[in-house]
Amino acid sequence: MKILRRFLVRMRNLVVRQSHADRFREEMQEHLIQQTEENMRSGMPPDEARRHAALKFGVAETIREQYHAETSLPLIESTLQDLRYAVRILRKSPGFTAIAVGSLALGIGANTAIFTAAQHMLLDRLNVPHPDQLRMFYWTQPKEGIVSSMWGSWDDMPDGGEISTSFSYPVYQQMRQANRSMAEVFAFKPYGRMTVTISGNAEAAETEMVSGNYYAGLGVRPQLGRGIQESDDGEVGSGPVVTISDRMWTNRFGRSPDAIGKTVLVNAQPMTVVGINPPGFTGANSAQGTPDVFLPFSMQPIVAPDGSDTPSLLTNKSLWWVLMMGRIKPGVSSETSQASLNVALNAAVRATMDVKKDNQLPRLVLRDGSRGQNPSIEGFAKPLVVLMALAGLVLLLACANLANLLLARAGVRQREMSVRLAMGAGQGRILRQMMTESLLLSFLGGASGLLLAWLVRNTIPRLLSNAWDPPAFSARLSWPIFAFAAAVSVLTGIVFGLAPAWKSTRVEVSSSLKESGQTVTRRRRGLGGKAIVAVQVALSMLLVIGAGLFVRTLMQLGRTPLGFRSHNLLLFSVDLPETRYPLAASTPILQRLDEKFASVPGVQAEALTELPLISGSARNSTLIPEGQQKKAEGNPSALTNRVGAHFFETFGIPIIAGRVFTMQDAPNSPKVAIVNQSLAQKYFPNANPIGKTFQTGGRHPFTVEIVGVCGDARYYRVRKEVQPTFYTPYWQVDEGVHDATFAISTQLDGHALLPSLRDAIRQIDTNLPMLDVRTQDEQIAANLRQERIFAVLSSGFGVLALALACVGIYGIMAYSVANRRNEIGIRLALGAQPRQVRTMILRESTWLSVAGIVAGVGTALFLTRLVKSMLYGIQPNDPLTISCGVLLLLAVALAASWIPARRAARVQPMEALRHE
Amino acid sequence: MATGDIQQGTLALMVLKTLDVLGPQHGYGIARRIEQISGDQLSLNQGTLYPLLLKLEHEGAIASEWGPSENNRRARFYRLTRAGQKQLRSELENWNHTADIIARFITMNAETNS
């Protein structure tokens, strides 16, 4: 207790230090005066009395130290002292400090920014209680298995089969009924956008369709009202209720509690708002992205009926589209649940689908569901890892810089260290002093880096999402990120400050203190510093080559011929809800929009497509050329798009043979199609396809006649080569086209036309919002955004790396020259030409750079193989890129060592020999 | 008894007892009193008293405040606190206890020797 009290008092005393010093002085004064008077009273003369009193008191200094030791914590005191000294030293050499802190800030800032992105994309979990208990349901089947009709995501497996998360609704119902092993089995579906009309304003909102036990299974509690319940998910139409997101509540209801009970129109159907989800709830699909409206499955046939003669997907046995998730029961392992639910799956499939004798049934796989399905991962995991590696290299470069700078300074401060050692400082004390300096530097660098990362926190999410979508994730800087930045700072300070600090303590006191630092011309090898610079050059080489590869990839992609014209095209989409325009009722509306847009002043040409080009989506359908039989499984297929009459003309796709669609191809006339050259060559080789027919359409097959052949054009991705594609007129689609993208060709600024275009839409239907306004070029750029990010970031890193390597080389050569002034002086005195001295220095630095370059190229040849999948149009070991990089680095190295070399040549022999 | 240095622990005991007997006293007064009582047998650098006084104050055994000294100058007066009294009593007990035990050993040796 006593000890604790003394400790606390000492802490307080750190602050009131000065008053204690005053107090001791006063007390000492008083004591001496009293003792002196006493002495004088016993007969001593005044001087004698004073001296005697002082002697009796004791050595003031020692006692003052004891007093002082009583009042403070020596450790903190000396650390503060070190800190103050470190600050003074750093302020005295601002250039050094600026370079060190600056390069660290850039390195740590880049790493923090990318780590933030990585953490959000890869690690963020669903915002529900105990997400680790959630399991996402997947199934696998061999190639061309039973399940052929899917809506959702599926992937190819390495063994040739496929894996998917989409189940059919009847299968889900049966599995849920048979479930005994999991605590809860529920279903959901990110349904896409629906038109939501609130108080007369119609806008598009992302929706998620959920089962009655979704809220119970996830454990989500709405912040207001209630969630979707079992009673809402019974009979079709029995639950016309929705819950909305916190964001929608803020944006469109002003956070008013009256939102509960309000009626809104979803796809023109009245629904009641019954609950508000908690903020930060992102649905079950992923931890990024925010569905705004949640509705029960029971409302699907009414609110979002399927555009065919069977509007209900709930009874549809062949379409697999529903996502399933379960929460494990404590005590029951995941494997057990998987096995028993697999049995249920098999039974359900047998009950709902036509299973032949040797068909293989799909197999259930339960995977971690704490991040939902996390569809963004597939695209982002590898690039993020590569980005983190690049940022890590930059940080390493910055740290190498720091180490070199500290080493150089340690060399310069040798005399100071010898004085300290001579005065009695322990080696540990000096080490602590040097470490404090390097830690201070690294903390300053870390703090600036964190600030930098905060300033640019929005760029990465914005880079990762389309310009017209909300950012991919919120750029919150959270505690793990602070911790990360702090850890990196401390680590760099310790690791890269330790060697120079250690070197400082190993100083030979006697020889350093002499007036002439060296009695003989010792050639300081300086291997440590040179090795570090060689490593820096190697790292820069790696980064420069990487940047070259990514930039050239982007250039190659930009140069790829698309097969259609993409400039000066404004795009926007409209979404006709099936509830108001069932089936083919949408066709007249589209036709009227088509005509109206064409007549808007300023519009040169317009066209309509169901799926916009280079958007990442494509429609695909079976294709059975005439004369071939339709098989049960494994039929040929092709890509298809439903387009308007002016599609080919507006997009500049040439018609090579035959004709375009005309009004004579009426809705009731025989169906026609235009095929591209690849399709013609693949399915009708060596023949004129005009006039030939083929059968298409999965569930309701129909025959189509080919009336024209067009040029090949890229469809859904720039990187994907052209595949066999056929185009059909949208007005001949029996079930009607309900999502369409309009392309407006104009010489004016497209955005200037928007008001008139919006008016045109409103004249036809006031409840149709205009969605996703962008240009075709922006659409393409969005498709290439990953390549663009990499090109931009890696070039930035490359430039940074070159700058750091430049500074590093300059530093080491300047240091080397400064140390060798004696030697150079002797050489010059003995008759060497200044030119020869300069060449000597340049040759040394060139050897150094060459060593680094060779190491860098070797590592690059090894590592670039890993990013092969991200490149396009060039090989990972592209010789042109590598040789350009090598030349660039050699040039930079030469430039960096030019000034030290010139300084070496300008050394005056007499001066050099005289001083040291 | 030869003059010698004394340990801090015993010095603290002396300070507390002095304050107990004399009441509030300033630093010089305490030093003089200790000199007197020990009969100038202890060589004590008077200054070393002050760190000890500060330590005792931090521990809560004594409290201090400024007050007028004999010649109307300012001096810092120390007084024993309640906690200090308790501490004094327990330290005295310990001291007596130790002295008892040592005494037994001393007398024991004398017996066996004779």
XYZ file of C-alpha atoms in Angstrom, chain A residues 143-788:
646
model
C -20.438 -31.232 -65.731
C -23.809 -31.297 -67.524
C -25.535 -32.583 -64.409
C -29.212 -32.538 -63.572
C -29.481 -28.903 -62.704
C -29.374 -26.861 -65.856
C -31.500 -23.806 -65.240
C -29.935 -21.454 -62.699
C -30.169 -17.861 -61.645
C -27.402 -16.764 -59.371
C -23.742 -17.524 -59.234
C -21.963 -20.655 -60.137
C -18.333 -21.510 -60.641
C -16.387 -24.180 -62.405
C -14.606 -26.676 -60.213
C -11.106 -27.820 -60.981
C -12.367 -31.353 -61.648
C -14.702 -30.134 -64.363
C -17.898 -29.994 -62.344
C -19.652 -26.920 -61.110
C -20.490 -25.488 -57.725
C -23.327 -23.138 -56.976
C -25.338 -21.609 -54.165
C -28.690 -21.530 -55.952
C -31.394 -23.995 -54.925
C -34.919 -24.366 -56.220
C -37.689 -23.159 -53.927
C -39.406 -26.553 -53.562
C -36.054 -28.149 -52.727
C -35.455 -25.464 -50.081
C -38.857 -26.086 -48.541
C -38.296 -29.823 -48.326
C -34.794 -29.468 -46.914
C -36.011 -27.055 -44.291
C -38.786 -29.407 -43.291
C -36.407 -32.360 -43.026
C -33.811 -30.408 -41.045
C -33.097 -31.820 -37.603
C -29.420 -31.044 -37.267
C -29.155 -27.276 -37.634
C -30.677 -24.696 -35.339
C -32.237 -22.840 -38.240
C -32.283 -23.205 -42.013
C -33.446 -20.114 -43.871
C -33.402 -18.737 -47.379
C -32.854 -15.402 -49.062
C -32.244 -13.961 -52.504
C -30.699 -10.654 -53.480
C -33.419 -9.969 -55.969
C -31.915 -6.980 -57.726
C -33.575 -3.657 -58.205
C -37.239 -2.908 -57.947
C -39.050 0.371 -58.362
C -40.052 1.716 -54.973
C -42.500 4.594 -54.873
C -42.615 6.553 -51.632
C -45.101 9.442 -51.420
C -45.297 9.614 -55.168
C -41.536 9.567 -55.820
C -40.341 6.545 -57.709
C -36.772 5.373 -57.392
C -34.953 2.120 -57.853
C -33.865 0.255 -54.738
C -31.874 -2.911 -54.159
C -34.042 -5.595 -52.630
C -33.597 -8.871 -50.823
C -36.280 -11.513 -50.669
C -36.240 -13.479 -47.434
C -37.939 -16.417 -45.788
C -40.085 -16.115 -42.679
C -37.352 -17.379 -40.358
C -34.592 -15.206 -41.862
C -34.593 -12.680 -39.051
C -34.735 -15.441 -36.458
C -31.937 -17.387 -38.119
C -29.622 -14.419 -38.465
C -30.489 -13.054 -35.056
C -31.048 -9.552 -36.390
C -33.204 -7.268 -34.308
C -34.798 -4.327 -36.079
C -34.208 -0.984 -34.440
C -37.845 -0.042 -34.894
C -40.908 -2.127 -35.564
C -40.526 -5.814 -36.336
C -38.771 -8.052 -38.817
C -40.273 -10.360 -41.419
C -42.008 -13.220 -39.648
C -43.283 -16.696 -40.471
C -46.815 -15.375 -40.716
C -45.717 -13.116 -43.591
C -44.270 -16.026 -45.543
C -47.254 -18.317 -45.827
C -49.795 -18.257 -48.631
C -48.937 -16.267 -51.720
C -49.826 -12.642 -51.069
C -50.404 -13.129 -47.358
C -47.575 -10.883 -46.281
C -47.548 -7.564 -48.138
C -44.938 -6.155 -45.788
C -41.419 -4.853 -46.149
C -38.602 -3.888 -43.849
C -36.248 -1.155 -44.927
C -32.606 -0.354 -44.302
C -31.361 2.342 -41.958
C -29.997 4.200 -44.963
C -33.322 4.291 -46.746
C -35.021 5.332 -43.531
C -32.608 8.267 -43.297
C -32.690 9.271 -46.952
C -36.327 8.865 -47.797
C -38.238 8.992 -44.519
C -36.126 11.530 -42.653
C -35.780 9.037 -39.769
C -39.331 9.712 -38.757
C -41.017 7.039 -36.638
C -44.116 7.400 -38.861
C -42.331 5.275 -41.400
C -43.709 2.237 -39.604
C -47.143 1.482 -40.965
C -46.655 3.619 -44.038
C -47.705 2.159 -47.367
C -45.211 2.193 -50.208
C -45.440 0.828 -53.723
C -42.963 -1.832 -54.671
C -43.171 -2.444 -58.402
C -46.558 -0.716 -58.180
C -47.798 -3.128 -55.504
C -48.826 -1.663 -52.146
C -46.757 -2.928 -49.219
C -46.631 -1.836 -45.598
C -43.402 -0.891 -43.889
C -43.251 -2.883 -40.665
C -39.674 -2.506 -39.509
C -36.361 -0.674 -39.830
C -33.199 -2.744 -39.878
C -30.350 -1.774 -37.577
C -27.628 0.406 -39.080
C -24.735 -1.607 -40.439
C -26.911 -4.577 -41.373
C -25.952 -5.518 -44.910
C -28.221 -8.461 -45.568
C -26.989 -12.031 -45.658
C -25.343 -11.992 -49.025
C -22.186 -10.132 -48.123
C -20.735 -7.661 -45.665
C -20.529 -5.041 -48.371
C -23.463 -3.678 -50.221
C -26.764 -2.659 -48.684
C -30.115 -3.946 -49.827
C -32.638 -1.270 -48.969
C -35.872 -3.253 -49.035
C -36.552 -6.719 -47.609
C -39.704 -8.621 -48.475
C -40.974 -12.143 -47.897
C -40.809 -14.836 -50.566
C -44.567 -15.195 -50.427
C -44.897 -11.896 -52.295
C -42.754 -12.919 -55.233
C -45.514 -13.922 -57.637
C -47.253 -10.611 -57.022
C -44.452 -8.090 -56.770
C -41.898 -9.622 -59.091
C -43.672 -12.199 -61.182
C -41.513 -14.147 -63.557
C -42.102 -13.063 -67.104
C -43.480 -16.288 -68.420
C -46.740 -18.152 -68.172
C -45.776 -19.336 -64.689
C -45.317 -16.154 -62.718
C -44.561 -17.967 -59.486
C -40.982 -19.061 -59.017
C -41.996 -20.632 -55.738
C -43.563 -23.625 -57.430
C -41.020 -23.749 -60.225
C -39.195 -27.040 -59.901
C -36.579 -26.612 -62.545
C -35.184 -23.122 -61.867
C -32.569 -23.051 -59.115
C -32.307 -19.547 -57.669
C -32.761 -19.365 -53.896
C -29.768 -18.994 -51.536
C -29.798 -21.001 -48.346
C -28.050 -20.449 -45.060
C -28.124 -22.232 -41.744
C -27.003 -21.690 -38.176
C -25.351 -24.658 -36.517
C -26.731 -26.072 -33.318
C -24.169 -26.007 -30.528
C -22.928 -29.528 -30.062
C -23.683 -30.690 -33.581
C -20.721 -30.532 -35.907
C -20.807 -29.005 -39.345
C -19.983 -32.351 -40.950
C -22.919 -34.073 -39.296
C -25.296 -31.383 -40.445
C -23.848 -31.539 -43.941
C -24.306 -35.298 -44.138
C -27.866 -35.325 -42.903
C -28.910 -32.352 -45.022
C -27.306 -33.973 -48.039
C -29.723 -36.857 -47.592
C -32.540 -34.346 -47.491
C -31.210 -32.689 -50.631
C -31.140 -35.970 -52.502
C -34.663 -36.798 -51.447
C -35.875 -33.359 -52.475
C -34.209 -33.570 -55.868
C -35.707 -36.950 -56.526
C -39.111 -35.665 -55.543
C -39.022 -32.564 -57.710
C -36.924 -33.374 -60.743
C -36.769 -36.020 -63.348
C -33.816 -38.140 -62.333
C -32.646 -40.792 -64.761
C -30.909 -43.963 -63.736
C -27.291 -42.949 -64.092
C -27.680 -39.272 -63.302
C -25.490 -38.090 -60.489
C -27.340 -36.174 -57.827
C -25.986 -32.850 -56.634
C -24.014 -33.052 -53.416
C -24.402 -30.622 -50.531
C -21.405 -28.673 -49.221
C -21.587 -26.456 -46.151
C -19.101 -23.632 -46.051
C -18.357 -20.825 -43.649
C -21.128 -18.278 -43.913
C -19.771 -15.558 -41.657
C -19.239 -13.387 -44.715
C -22.315 -14.550 -46.541
C -21.659 -15.605 -50.053
C -19.318 -12.691 -50.431
C -19.448 -12.559 -54.187
C -16.934 -9.774 -54.276
C -14.183 -12.019 -52.999
C -13.692 -14.009 -56.154
C -12.828 -10.918 -58.070
C -10.832 -9.151 -55.434
C -8.873 -11.588 -53.319
C -5.933 -12.084 -55.616
C -5.580 -8.496 -56.780
C -5.753 -7.281 -53.207
C -3.021 -9.647 -52.187
C -0.873 -8.449 -55.059
C -1.544 -4.830 -54.112
C -0.591 -5.516 -50.528
C 2.607 -7.152 -51.709
C 3.449 -4.101 -53.819
C 2.702 -1.748 -50.945
C 4.799 -3.933 -48.688
C 7.725 -3.611 -51.084
C 7.407 0.160 -51.019
C 7.417 0.104 -47.237
C 10.506 -2.073 -47.274
C 12.188 0.435 -49.541
C 11.284 3.276 -47.213
C 12.633 1.317 -44.255
C 15.846 0.571 -46.086
C 16.140 4.300 -46.655
C 15.618 4.927 -42.992
C 18.233 2.354 -42.045
C 20.750 3.847 -44.408
C 20.150 7.356 -43.192
C 20.509 6.264 -39.592
C 23.699 4.373 -40.388
C 25.178 7.380 -42.105
C 24.302 9.597 -39.192
C 25.714 7.129 -36.727
C 28.977 7.409 -38.573
C 28.877 11.175 -38.407
C 28.083 11.280 -34.717
C 30.919 9.060 -33.647
C 32.672 11.846 -31.807
C 29.546 12.650 -29.838
C 29.204 9.007 -28.854
C 32.812 8.773 -27.764
C 32.376 11.788 -25.528
C 29.328 10.231 -23.946
C 31.085 6.937 -23.378
C 34.072 8.727 -21.945
C 31.819 10.639 -19.553
C 30.545 7.423 -18.148
C 27.369 6.613 -20.059
C 26.647 2.937 -20.203
C 26.271 1.254 -23.563
C 22.697 0.449 -22.679
C 21.968 4.079 -22.066
C 23.371 5.084 -25.462
C 21.460 2.308 -27.137
C 18.288 3.587 -25.480
C 19.051 7.078 -26.720
C 19.529 5.947 -30.309
C 16.463 3.735 -30.239
C 14.414 6.655 -28.945
C 15.545 8.687 -31.924
C 14.678 6.014 -34.449
C 11.354 5.260 -32.736
C 10.509 8.948 -32.767
C 11.214 9.036 -36.485
C 9.151 5.984 -37.163
C 6.262 7.285 -35.045
C 6.286 10.570 -36.897
C 6.340 8.612 -40.138
C 3.531 6.388 -38.931
C 1.365 9.289 -37.813
C 1.859 11.099 -41.110
C 1.188 7.862 -42.942
C -2.063 7.381 -41.050
C -3.045 10.946 -41.882
C -2.228 10.289 -45.513
C -4.299 7.123 -45.515
C -7.195 9.007 -43.949
C -6.983 11.748 -46.572
C -7.143 9.286 -49.434
C -9.507 6.898 -47.682
C -12.222 7.343 -50.213
C -10.189 6.777 -53.340
C -9.812 3.026 -53.095
C -13.498 2.202 -52.564
C -14.324 4.623 -55.339
C -11.735 3.044 -57.598
C -13.216 -0.354 -56.908
C -16.807 0.440 -57.829
C -18.521 1.881 -60.857
C -18.735 5.634 -61.040
C -22.522 5.439 -60.857
C -22.802 2.951 -58.006
C -22.267 3.727 -54.346
C -18.712 2.994 -53.197
C -17.868 -0.658 -52.727
C -17.448 -0.303 -48.998
C -17.329 2.395 -46.443
C -13.857 3.655 -45.792
C -14.079 3.665 -42.014
C -10.720 3.671 -40.346
C -11.213 1.253 -37.517
C -9.146 0.168 -34.550
C -7.458 -2.773 -36.265
C -6.148 -0.301 -38.798
C -4.755 2.054 -36.203
C -3.189 -0.935 -34.536
C -1.731 -2.048 -37.838
C -0.190 1.332 -38.577
C 1.168 1.603 -35.051
C 2.627 -1.897 -35.178
C 4.296 -1.247 -38.507
C 5.753 2.015 -37.237
C 7.133 0.488 -34.080
C 8.508 -2.496 -35.937
C 10.316 -0.398 -38.508
C 11.706 1.853 -35.820
C 13.036 -1.047 -33.814
C 14.213 -3.327 -36.589
C 15.815 -0.728 -38.771
C 17.097 1.417 -35.968
C 18.707 -1.388 -34.034
C 21.704 -2.021 -36.274
C 22.769 1.625 -36.520
C 22.182 2.068 -32.781
C 24.294 -0.968 -32.015
C 26.993 0.346 -34.244
C 27.036 3.613 -32.344
C 27.893 1.894 -29.111
C 30.826 0.068 -30.587
C 32.948 3.122 -30.881
C 36.613 3.174 -30.008
C 36.718 5.977 -27.577
C 40.337 6.916 -27.659
C 40.914 7.038 -31.373
C 37.665 8.855 -32.108
C 38.455 11.577 -29.668
C 41.726 12.431 -31.272
C 41.879 15.511 -33.378
C 42.486 13.563 -36.535
C 39.935 10.847 -36.718
C 42.133 8.427 -38.596
C 45.801 7.967 -38.173
C 45.993 6.066 -41.375
C 43.800 6.088 -44.401
C 41.468 3.351 -43.445
C 39.209 2.594 -46.302
C 35.832 2.161 -44.788
C 34.243 -0.630 -46.701
C 30.790 0.443 -45.695
C 29.466 -2.891 -46.758
C 26.380 -2.598 -44.650
C 25.193 0.561 -46.312
C 26.047 -0.688 -49.787
C 24.184 -3.934 -49.278
C 21.114 -2.003 -48.229
C 21.286 0.193 -51.302
C 21.688 -2.823 -53.551
C 18.542 -4.262 -51.980
C 16.782 -0.967 -52.572
C 17.740 -1.045 -56.225
C 16.521 -4.630 -56.529
C 13.165 -3.748 -54.965
C 12.798 -0.748 -57.238
C 13.555 -2.930 -60.223
C 10.799 -5.266 -59.159
C 8.301 -2.460 -58.736
C 9.266 -0.792 -62.012
C 8.871 -4.021 -63.936
C 5.528 -4.649 -62.247
C 4.362 -1.169 -63.132
C 5.488 -1.647 -66.711
C 3.543 -4.884 -67.015
C 0.324 -3.460 -65.591
C 0.507 -0.284 -67.610
C 1.080 -2.210 -70.807
C -1.807 -4.527 -69.944
C -4.078 -1.526 -69.714
C -2.716 -0.142 -72.969
C -3.273 -3.454 -74.721
C -6.812 -3.591 -73.436
C -7.405 -0.070 -74.614
C -6.196 -0.983 -78.053
C -8.333 -4.086 -78.369
C -10.801 -3.683 -81.176
C -14.258 -3.971 -79.693
C -16.127 -4.492 -82.917
C -18.488 -1.640 -82.160
C -18.173 2.058 -81.753
C -18.102 3.262 -78.193
C -17.582 7.013 -78.341
C -20.195 9.696 -77.827
C -22.789 7.207 -76.648
C -24.881 8.050 -73.616
C -26.381 5.080 -71.801
C -29.197 4.806 -69.318
C -31.526 2.019 -68.252
C -35.197 1.692 -67.532
C -36.869 -1.013 -65.583
C -40.503 -1.843 -66.474
C -42.101 -3.631 -63.549
C -43.881 -6.803 -64.538
C -46.650 -5.931 -62.167
C -47.751 -3.041 -64.342
C -46.612 -4.392 -67.681
C -47.060 -8.121 -67.547
C -45.483 -10.163 -70.281
C -45.605 -8.507 -73.678
C -47.415 -5.407 -72.396
C -43.965 -3.894 -72.043
C -43.348 -3.983 -75.786
C -45.531 -1.014 -76.821
C -43.975 1.084 -74.045
C -40.496 0.290 -75.273
C -41.534 1.088 -78.806
C -42.926 4.440 -77.758
C -39.779 5.206 -75.789
C -37.744 4.186 -78.815
C -39.580 6.630 -81.061
C -39.716 9.415 -78.514
C -36.003 9.367 -77.846
C -35.211 9.423 -81.524
C -37.166 12.645 -81.857
C -35.505 14.515 -78.984
C -33.485 17.396 -80.483
C -29.765 16.730 -80.370
C -30.117 12.989 -80.653
C -28.387 11.695 -83.728
C -29.247 8.060 -83.286
C -30.519 5.858 -80.541
C -30.768 2.159 -79.895
C -32.062 -0.236 -77.311
C -30.518 -3.385 -75.927
C -31.685 -5.630 -73.160
C -28.168 -6.067 -71.871
C -25.713 -3.191 -72.278
C -22.422 -3.994 -73.927
C -19.322 -4.558 -71.796
C -21.304 -4.623 -68.604
C -20.193 -7.976 -67.283
C -23.565 -9.619 -67.970
C -24.704 -11.694 -70.850
C -27.670 -13.858 -71.700
C -27.088 -17.329 -72.955
C -29.445 -19.800 -74.568
C -29.434 -23.186 -76.197
C -29.023 -23.230 -79.938
C -29.875 -26.254 -82.023
C -29.157 -25.687 -85.692
C -31.674 -27.050 -88.113
C -31.181 -30.631 -88.871
C -29.772 -31.431 -85.454
C -31.629 -33.126 -82.665
C -32.159 -31.680 -79.276
C -30.481 -33.827 -76.670
C -31.567 -34.214 -73.081
C -28.337 -32.734 -71.863
C -25.322 -31.067 -73.278
C -26.894 -29.045 -76.053
C -24.874 -26.418 -77.871
C -25.507 -22.866 -76.746
C -24.699 -19.337 -77.730
C -24.881 -15.852 -76.296
C -27.860 -13.761 -77.177
C -29.099 -10.227 -76.790
C -32.473 -8.674 -77.501
C -32.042 -5.427 -79.387
C -33.933 -2.667 -81.124
C -34.128 -1.884 -84.789
C -31.327 0.697 -84.827
C -28.908 -1.305 -82.706
C -26.449 -2.199 -85.395
C -26.483 1.256 -86.932
C -26.054 3.139 -83.666
C -23.295 0.909 -82.404
C -21.580 0.779 -85.766
C -21.680 -2.996 -86.101
C -21.486 -3.801 -89.802
C -24.078 -6.016 -91.423
C -22.086 -8.303 -93.622
C -24.894 -10.166 -95.231
C -28.645 -10.074 -95.254
C -30.660 -7.303 -93.598
C -31.520 -5.646 -90.304
C -34.789 -6.033 -88.402
C -37.690 -4.133 -89.874
C -41.268 -3.441 -88.957
C -42.271 -6.354 -91.130
C -40.847 -8.636 -88.494
C -43.959 -8.054 -86.438
C -44.596 -9.600 -83.051
C -46.736 -12.261 -84.606
C -44.620 -12.936 -87.658
C -42.112 -15.762 -87.770
C -39.264 -15.073 -85.425
C -36.025 -13.809 -86.888
C -32.480 -13.362 -85.699
C -29.219 -11.860 -86.819
C -26.116 -13.886 -86.038
C -22.521 -12.803 -85.803
C -19.754 -14.181 -87.926
C -18.419 -16.459 -85.206
C -21.764 -18.136 -84.850
C -22.117 -18.518 -88.582
C -18.685 -20.086 -88.823
C -19.244 -22.384 -85.882
C -22.698 -23.692 -86.571
C -23.110 -23.154 -90.292
C -19.628 -23.565 -91.673
C -19.049 -23.245 -95.367
C -22.658 -22.323 -96.022
C -24.730 -19.205 -96.280
C -26.599 -19.011 -93.015
C -29.230 -16.627 -94.374
C -32.513 -18.431 -94.451
C -31.393 -21.237 -92.200
C -33.171 -21.816 -88.936
C -32.281 -22.952 -85.463
C -34.191 -23.818 -82.360
C -33.683 -21.928 -79.146
C -35.443 -21.073 -75.909
C -34.981 -23.349 -72.914
C -38.377 -23.994 -71.427
C -40.492 -22.977 -74.399
C -38.420 -23.656 -77.467
C -39.168 -21.885 -80.689
C -37.651 -21.765 -84.128
C -35.811 -18.744 -85.438
C -34.858 -17.857 -88.969
C -31.571 -16.149 -89.721
C -32.043 -13.013 -91.765
C -28.664 -11.362 -91.438
C -25.017 -11.796 -90.462
C -23.219 -9.031 -88.588
C -19.625 -8.382 -87.639
C -18.132 -9.791 -84.463
C -18.398 -7.524 -81.447
C -17.304 -8.015 -77.848
C -20.236 -8.672 -75.567
C -19.814 -8.679 -71.843
C -16.125 -8.120 -71.163
C -13.282 -6.501 -73.010
C -11.006 -9.374 -72.122
C -13.362 -12.087 -73.327
C -12.931 -12.837 -77.018
C -15.927 -12.786 -79.240
C -18.205 -15.776 -78.910
C -21.012 -16.999 -81.130
C -23.844 -14.553 -80.540
C -27.270 -14.038 -82.042
C -29.494 -10.995 -81.753
C -33.296 -11.030 -81.746
C -35.710 -8.103 -81.967
C -37.144 -7.211 -78.567
C -40.685 -6.942 -79.806
C -40.702 -10.560 -80.861
C -39.965 -11.785 -77.353
C -43.103 -13.535 -76.098
C -42.594 -12.834 -72.442
C -41.628 -9.235 -73.148
C -38.446 -7.408 -72.346
C -38.618 -5.512 -69.056
C -35.076 -4.245 -68.521
C -33.640 -2.191 -71.298
C -30.664 0.037 -71.779
C -30.928 2.888 -74.214
C -27.897 4.178 -76.062
C -28.130 7.751 -77.351
C -25.635 8.919 -79.903
C -25.061 12.634 -79.865
C -22.408 15.151 -80.701
C -23.428 17.327 -77.784
C -22.545 16.689 -74.199
C -24.770 13.778 -73.316
C -25.673 15.163 -69.911
C -27.173 18.254 -71.496
C -29.761 16.036 -73.102
C -30.800 14.336 -69.894
C -33.621 16.684 -68.904
C -35.331 16.287 -72.283
C -34.845 12.553 -72.154
C -36.327 12.393 -68.671
C -39.270 14.403 -69.855
C -39.794 11.985 -72.679
C -39.956 9.110 -70.227
C -42.277 10.957 -67.903
C -44.677 11.690 -70.723
C -45.088 7.994 -71.224
C -45.069 6.851 -67.601
C -44.464 9.079 -64.625
C -43.416 6.171 -62.485
C -40.381 5.112 -64.479
C -37.069 6.297 -63.074
C -34.079 6.731 -65.346
C -31.335 4.483 -63.982
C -27.560 4.326 -64.211
C -26.768 7.253 -66.435
C -23.299 6.837 -67.920
C -21.496 6.885 -71.263
C -20.455 3.784 -73.119
C -16.826 4.751 -72.584
C -17.439 4.975 -68.830
C -19.092 1.586 -68.969
C -16.022 0.128 -70.652
C -13.716 1.879 -68.238
C -15.714 0.382 -65.396
C -15.253 -3.056 -66.839
C -11.535 -2.385 -66.909
C -11.402 -0.817 -63.505
C -9.282 -3.473 -61.920
C -6.670 -3.185 -64.617
C -6.864 0.567 -64.313
